[in-house]
PDB file of C-alpha atoms in Angstrom:
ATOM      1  CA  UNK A  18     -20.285  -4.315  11.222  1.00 73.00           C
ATOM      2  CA  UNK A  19     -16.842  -6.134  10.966  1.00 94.00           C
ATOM      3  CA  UNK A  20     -13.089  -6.120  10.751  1.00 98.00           C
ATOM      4  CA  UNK A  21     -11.415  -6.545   7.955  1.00 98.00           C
ATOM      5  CA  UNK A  22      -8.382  -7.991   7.671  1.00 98.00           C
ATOM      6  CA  UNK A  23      -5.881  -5.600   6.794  1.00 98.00           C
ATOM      7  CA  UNK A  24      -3.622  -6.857   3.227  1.00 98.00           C
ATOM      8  CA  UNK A  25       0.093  -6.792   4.336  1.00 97.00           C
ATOM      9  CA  UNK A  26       2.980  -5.690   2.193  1.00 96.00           C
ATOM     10  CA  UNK A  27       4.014  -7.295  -0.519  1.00 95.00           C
ATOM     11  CA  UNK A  28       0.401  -8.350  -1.183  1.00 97.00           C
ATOM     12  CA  UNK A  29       0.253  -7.727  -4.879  1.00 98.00           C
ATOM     13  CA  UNK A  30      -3.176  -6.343  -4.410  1.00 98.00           C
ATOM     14  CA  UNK A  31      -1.282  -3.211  -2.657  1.00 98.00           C
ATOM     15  CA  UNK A  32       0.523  -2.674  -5.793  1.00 97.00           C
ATOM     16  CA  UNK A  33      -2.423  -2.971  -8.803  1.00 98.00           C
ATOM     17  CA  UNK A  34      -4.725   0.281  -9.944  1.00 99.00           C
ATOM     18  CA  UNK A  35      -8.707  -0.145  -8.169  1.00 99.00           C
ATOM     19  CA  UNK A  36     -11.186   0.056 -10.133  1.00 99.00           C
ATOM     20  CA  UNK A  37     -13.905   2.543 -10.328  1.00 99.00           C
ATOM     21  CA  UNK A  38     -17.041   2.285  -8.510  1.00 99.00           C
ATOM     22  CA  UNK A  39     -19.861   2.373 -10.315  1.00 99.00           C
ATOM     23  CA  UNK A  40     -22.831   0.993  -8.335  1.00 98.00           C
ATOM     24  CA  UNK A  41     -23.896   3.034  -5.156  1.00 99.00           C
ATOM     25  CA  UNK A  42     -26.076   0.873  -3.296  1.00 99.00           C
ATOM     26  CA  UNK A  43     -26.687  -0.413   0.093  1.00 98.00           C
ATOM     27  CA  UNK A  44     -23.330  -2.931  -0.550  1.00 98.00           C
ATOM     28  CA  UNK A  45     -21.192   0.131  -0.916  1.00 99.00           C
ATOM     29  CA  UNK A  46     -22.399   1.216   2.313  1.00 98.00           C
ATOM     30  CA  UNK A  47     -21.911  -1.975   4.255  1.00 98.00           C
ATOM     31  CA  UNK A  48     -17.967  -2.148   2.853  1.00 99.00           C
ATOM     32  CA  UNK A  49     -17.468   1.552   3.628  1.00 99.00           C
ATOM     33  CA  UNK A  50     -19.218   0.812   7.246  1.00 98.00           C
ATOM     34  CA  UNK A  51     -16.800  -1.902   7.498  1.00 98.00           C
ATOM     35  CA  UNK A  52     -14.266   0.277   6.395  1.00 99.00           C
ATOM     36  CA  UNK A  53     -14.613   2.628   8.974  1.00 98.00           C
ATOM     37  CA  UNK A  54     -14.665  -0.039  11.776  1.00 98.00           C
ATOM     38  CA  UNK A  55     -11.369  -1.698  10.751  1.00 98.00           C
ATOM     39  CA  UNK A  56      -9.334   2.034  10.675  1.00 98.00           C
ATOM     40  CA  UNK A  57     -10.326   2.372  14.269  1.00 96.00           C
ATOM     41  CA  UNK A  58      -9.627  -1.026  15.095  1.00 97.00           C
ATOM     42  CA  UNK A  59      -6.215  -0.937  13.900  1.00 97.00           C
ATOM     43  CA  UNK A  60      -5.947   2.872  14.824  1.00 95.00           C
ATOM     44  CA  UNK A  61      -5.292   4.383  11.485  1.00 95.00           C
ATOM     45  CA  UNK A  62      -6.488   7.649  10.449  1.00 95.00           C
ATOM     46  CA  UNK A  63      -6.615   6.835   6.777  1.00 98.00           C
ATOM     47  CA  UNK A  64      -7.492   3.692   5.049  1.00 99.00           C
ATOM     48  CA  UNK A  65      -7.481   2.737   1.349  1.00 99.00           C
ATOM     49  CA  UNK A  66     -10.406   0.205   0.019  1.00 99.00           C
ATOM     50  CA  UNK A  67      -7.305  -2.096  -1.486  1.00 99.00           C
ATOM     51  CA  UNK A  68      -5.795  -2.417   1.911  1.00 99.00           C
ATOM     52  CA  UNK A  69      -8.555  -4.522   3.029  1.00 99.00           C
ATOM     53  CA  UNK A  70      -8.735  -6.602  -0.010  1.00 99.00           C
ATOM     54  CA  UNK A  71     -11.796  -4.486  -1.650  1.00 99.00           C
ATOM     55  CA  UNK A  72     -10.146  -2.972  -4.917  1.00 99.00           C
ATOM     56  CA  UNK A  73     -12.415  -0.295  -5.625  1.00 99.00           C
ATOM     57  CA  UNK A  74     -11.570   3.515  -5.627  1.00 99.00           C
ATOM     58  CA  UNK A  75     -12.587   4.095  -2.293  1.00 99.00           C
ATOM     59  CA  UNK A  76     -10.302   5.233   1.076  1.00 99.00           C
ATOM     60  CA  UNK A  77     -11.622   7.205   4.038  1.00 99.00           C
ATOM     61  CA  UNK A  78     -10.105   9.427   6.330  1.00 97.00           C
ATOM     62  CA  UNK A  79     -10.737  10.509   9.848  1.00 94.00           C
ATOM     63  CA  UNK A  80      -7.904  13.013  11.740  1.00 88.00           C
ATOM     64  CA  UNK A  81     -10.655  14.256  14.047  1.00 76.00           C
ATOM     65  CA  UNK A  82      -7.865  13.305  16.867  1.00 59.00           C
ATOM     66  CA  UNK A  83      -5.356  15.973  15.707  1.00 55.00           C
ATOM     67  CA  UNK A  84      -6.051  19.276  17.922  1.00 54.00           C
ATOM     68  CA  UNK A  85      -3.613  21.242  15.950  1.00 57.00           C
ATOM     69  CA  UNK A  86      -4.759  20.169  12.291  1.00 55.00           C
ATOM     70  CA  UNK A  87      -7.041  23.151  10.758  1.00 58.00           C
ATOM     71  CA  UNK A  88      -7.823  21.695   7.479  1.00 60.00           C
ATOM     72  CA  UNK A  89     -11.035  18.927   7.115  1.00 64.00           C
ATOM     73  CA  UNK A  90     -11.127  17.826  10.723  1.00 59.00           C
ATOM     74  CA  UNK A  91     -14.289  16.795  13.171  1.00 63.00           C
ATOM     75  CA  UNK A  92     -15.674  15.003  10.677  1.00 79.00           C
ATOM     76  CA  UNK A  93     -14.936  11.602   8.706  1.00 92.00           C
ATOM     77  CA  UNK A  94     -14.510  11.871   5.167  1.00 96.00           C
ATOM     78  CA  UNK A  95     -15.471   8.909   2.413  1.00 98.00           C
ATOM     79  CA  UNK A  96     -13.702   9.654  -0.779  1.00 99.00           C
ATOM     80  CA  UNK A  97     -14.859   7.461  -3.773  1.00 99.00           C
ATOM     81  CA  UNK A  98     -13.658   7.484  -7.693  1.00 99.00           C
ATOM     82  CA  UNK A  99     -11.547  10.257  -6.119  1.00 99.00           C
ATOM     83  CA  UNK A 100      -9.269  12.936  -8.585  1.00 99.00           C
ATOM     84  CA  UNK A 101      -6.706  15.355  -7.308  1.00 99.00           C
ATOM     85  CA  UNK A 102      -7.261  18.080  -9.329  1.00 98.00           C
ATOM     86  CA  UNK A 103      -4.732  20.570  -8.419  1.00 98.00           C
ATOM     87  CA  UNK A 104      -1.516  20.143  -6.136  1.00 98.00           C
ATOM     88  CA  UNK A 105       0.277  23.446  -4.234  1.00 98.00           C
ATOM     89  CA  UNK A 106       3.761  24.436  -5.744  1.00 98.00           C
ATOM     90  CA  UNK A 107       5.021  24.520  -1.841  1.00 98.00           C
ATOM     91  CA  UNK A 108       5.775  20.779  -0.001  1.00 96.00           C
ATOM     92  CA  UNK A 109       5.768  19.786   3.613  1.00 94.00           C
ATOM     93  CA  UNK A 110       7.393  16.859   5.129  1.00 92.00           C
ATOM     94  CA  UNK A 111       5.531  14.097   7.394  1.00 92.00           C
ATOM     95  CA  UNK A 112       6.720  10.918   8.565  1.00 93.00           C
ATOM     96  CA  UNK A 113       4.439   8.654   7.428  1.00 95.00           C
ATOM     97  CA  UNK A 114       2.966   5.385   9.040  1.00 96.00           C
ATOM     98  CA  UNK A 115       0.832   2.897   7.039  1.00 98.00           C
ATOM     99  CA  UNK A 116      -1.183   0.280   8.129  1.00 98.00           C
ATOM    100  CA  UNK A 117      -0.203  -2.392   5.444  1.00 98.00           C
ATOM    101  CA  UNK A 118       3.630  -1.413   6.323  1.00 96.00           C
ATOM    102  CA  UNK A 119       2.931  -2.277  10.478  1.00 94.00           C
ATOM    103  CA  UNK A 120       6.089  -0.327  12.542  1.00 92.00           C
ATOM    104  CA  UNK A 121       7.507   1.361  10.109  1.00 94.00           C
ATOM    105  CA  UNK A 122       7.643   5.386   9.198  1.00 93.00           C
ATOM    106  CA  UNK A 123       9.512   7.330   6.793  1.00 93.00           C
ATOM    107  CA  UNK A 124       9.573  11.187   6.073  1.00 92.00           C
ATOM    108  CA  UNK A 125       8.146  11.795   2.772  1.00 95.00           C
ATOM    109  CA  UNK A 126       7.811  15.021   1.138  1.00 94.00           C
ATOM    110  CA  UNK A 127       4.769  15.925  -0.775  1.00 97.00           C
ATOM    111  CA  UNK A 128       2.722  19.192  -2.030  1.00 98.00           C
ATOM    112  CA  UNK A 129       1.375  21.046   1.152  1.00 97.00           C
ATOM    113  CA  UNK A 130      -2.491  21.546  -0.245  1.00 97.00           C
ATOM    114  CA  UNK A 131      -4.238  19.726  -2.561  1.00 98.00           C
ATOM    115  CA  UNK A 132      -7.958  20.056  -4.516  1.00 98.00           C
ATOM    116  CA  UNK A 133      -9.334  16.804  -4.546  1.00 98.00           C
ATOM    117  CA  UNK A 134     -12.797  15.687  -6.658  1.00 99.00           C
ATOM    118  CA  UNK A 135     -14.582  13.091  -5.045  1.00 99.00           C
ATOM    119  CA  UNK A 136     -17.842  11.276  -4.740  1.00 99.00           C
ATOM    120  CA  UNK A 137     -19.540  10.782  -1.692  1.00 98.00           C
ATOM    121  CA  UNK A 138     -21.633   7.118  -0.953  1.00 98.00           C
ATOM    122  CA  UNK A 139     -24.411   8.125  -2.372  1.00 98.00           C
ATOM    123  CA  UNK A 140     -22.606   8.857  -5.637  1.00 99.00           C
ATOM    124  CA  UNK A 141     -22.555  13.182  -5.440  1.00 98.00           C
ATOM    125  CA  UNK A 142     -19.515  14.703  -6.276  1.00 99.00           C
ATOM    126  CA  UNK A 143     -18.103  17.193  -4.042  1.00 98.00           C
ATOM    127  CA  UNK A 144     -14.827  19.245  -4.157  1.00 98.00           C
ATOM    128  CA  UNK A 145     -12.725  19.854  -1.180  1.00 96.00           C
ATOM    129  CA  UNK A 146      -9.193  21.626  -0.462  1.00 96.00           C
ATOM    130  CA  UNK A 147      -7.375  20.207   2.100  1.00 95.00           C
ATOM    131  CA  UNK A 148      -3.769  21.543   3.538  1.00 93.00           C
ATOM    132  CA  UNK A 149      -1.371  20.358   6.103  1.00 92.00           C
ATOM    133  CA  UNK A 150      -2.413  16.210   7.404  1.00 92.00           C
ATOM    134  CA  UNK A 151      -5.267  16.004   5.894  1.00 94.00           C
ATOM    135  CA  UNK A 152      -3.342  16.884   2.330  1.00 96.00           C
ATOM    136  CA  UNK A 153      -0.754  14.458   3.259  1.00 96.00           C
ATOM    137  CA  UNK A 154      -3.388  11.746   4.609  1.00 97.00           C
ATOM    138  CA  UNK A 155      -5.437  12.179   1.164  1.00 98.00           C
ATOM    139  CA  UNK A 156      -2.320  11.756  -0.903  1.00 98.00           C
ATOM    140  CA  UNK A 157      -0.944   8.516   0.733  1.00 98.00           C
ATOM    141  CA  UNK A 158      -4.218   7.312   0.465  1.00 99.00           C
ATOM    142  CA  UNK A 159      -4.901   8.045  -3.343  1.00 99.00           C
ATOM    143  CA  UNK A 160      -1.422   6.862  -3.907  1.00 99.00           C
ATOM    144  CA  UNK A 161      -2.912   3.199  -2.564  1.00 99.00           C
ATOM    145  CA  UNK A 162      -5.688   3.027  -5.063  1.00 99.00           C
ATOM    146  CA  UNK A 163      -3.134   3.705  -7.844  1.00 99.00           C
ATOM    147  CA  UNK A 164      -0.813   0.820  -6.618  1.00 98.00           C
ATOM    148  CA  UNK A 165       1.754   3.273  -5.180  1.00 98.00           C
ATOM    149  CA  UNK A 166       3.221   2.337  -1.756  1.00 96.00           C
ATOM    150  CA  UNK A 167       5.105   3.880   0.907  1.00 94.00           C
ATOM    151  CA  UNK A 168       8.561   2.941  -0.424  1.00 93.00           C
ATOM    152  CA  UNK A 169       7.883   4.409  -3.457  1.00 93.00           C
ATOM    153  CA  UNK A 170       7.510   7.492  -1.908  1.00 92.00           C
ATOM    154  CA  UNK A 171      10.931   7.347  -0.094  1.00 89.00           C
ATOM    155  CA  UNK A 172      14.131   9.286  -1.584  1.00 81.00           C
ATOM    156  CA  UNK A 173      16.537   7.122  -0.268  1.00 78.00           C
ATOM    157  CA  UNK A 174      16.798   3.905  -2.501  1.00 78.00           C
ATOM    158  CA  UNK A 175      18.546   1.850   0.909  1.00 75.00           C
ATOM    159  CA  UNK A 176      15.409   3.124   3.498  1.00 80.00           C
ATOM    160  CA  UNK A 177      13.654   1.782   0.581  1.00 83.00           C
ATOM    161  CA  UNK A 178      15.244  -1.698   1.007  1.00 88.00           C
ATOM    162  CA  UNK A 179      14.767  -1.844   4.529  1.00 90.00           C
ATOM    163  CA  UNK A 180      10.830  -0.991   4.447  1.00 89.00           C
ATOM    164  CA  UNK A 181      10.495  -3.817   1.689  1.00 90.00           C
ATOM    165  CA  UNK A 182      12.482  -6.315   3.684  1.00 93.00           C
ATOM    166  CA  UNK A 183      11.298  -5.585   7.205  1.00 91.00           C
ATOM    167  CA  UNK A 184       7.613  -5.874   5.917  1.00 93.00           C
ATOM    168  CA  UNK A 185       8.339  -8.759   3.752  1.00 93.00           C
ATOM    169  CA  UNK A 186       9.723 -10.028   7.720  1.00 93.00           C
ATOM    170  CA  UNK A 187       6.655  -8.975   9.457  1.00 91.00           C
ATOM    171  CA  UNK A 188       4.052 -10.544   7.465  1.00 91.00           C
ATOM    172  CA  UNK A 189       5.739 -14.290   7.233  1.00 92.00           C
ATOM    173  CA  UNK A 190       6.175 -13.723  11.023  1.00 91.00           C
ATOM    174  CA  UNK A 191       2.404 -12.793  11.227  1.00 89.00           C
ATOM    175  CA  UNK A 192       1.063 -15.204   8.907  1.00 90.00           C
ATOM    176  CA  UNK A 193       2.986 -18.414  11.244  1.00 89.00           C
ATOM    177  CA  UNK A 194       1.494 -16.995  14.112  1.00 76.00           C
TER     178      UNK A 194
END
């Protein structure tokens, strides 16, 4: 399989709605395989479709490295056309890294469990609850295919700033290198 090369904030891609998929065929499979490869290679443990220039409602998920995380773990997770059907009424805090945001973090609150409707490669939908990281993880990542970034996320309006500038920084630096 291969790397792809991860889309950098402010890519416009990283802030436009995917689309649906609606073919599942040996194509999907290859960009989901490819998918996989390039969240390992850049050692993320979530990755949405439109953050390596595929914008289709697709993101994976992998947190099989957390010992303490109890909710969807030792096993990778492919989440296509995926709906959040119900969020919990209590919130949890995580600071948050993203791959299209490189160094940065920020502690975003959001709803400790969620129910999320999904299909799998081969186009079955499934239904999963997921608390804790692997809430969180699923959230950030179905915030990506809905054009919502990190910043959005964050409460204070000059952390906010900073994020936006430091990436807008990091990928002119990376792009002359």
């Amino acid at each position: 399989m291969s790397i792809l090369k991860l889309v950098l904030f402010p890519d416009p891609r990283l802030q436009q709605k995917c689309d649906a998929v609606r073919v599942f065929d040996e194509n999907l499979k290859n960009e989901i395989a490819n998918m996989f490869d390039s969240m390992y290679h850049y050692k993320g443990i979530g990755l949405a479709a439109c953050q390596v220039g595929i914008m289709k409602q697709i993101f994976i998920m992998d947190i099989t490295s957390n010992e303490n995380e109890k909710s969807m773990v030792d096993k990778k997770y492919c989440f296509i056309n995926p709906q959040i059907v119900k969020y919990s009424d209590q919130k949890s805090k995580y600071e948050e890294g993203c791959l299209s945001f490189p160094l940065q973090n920020a502690v975003i609150h959001r709803p400790e469990s969620v129910l999320i409707k999904f299909q799998d490669e081969n186009g079955t939908w499934h239904e999963k609850e997921a608390y804790g990281l692997a809430a969180t993880c699923i959230q950030h990542e179905f915030d990506h295919l809905n054009g919502i970034t990190m910043p959005d996320r964050v409460n204070s309006i000059m952390k906010k700033s900073n994020m936006i500038e430091k990436a807008k920084k990091i990928k002119k630096e990376r792009e002359n290198t």
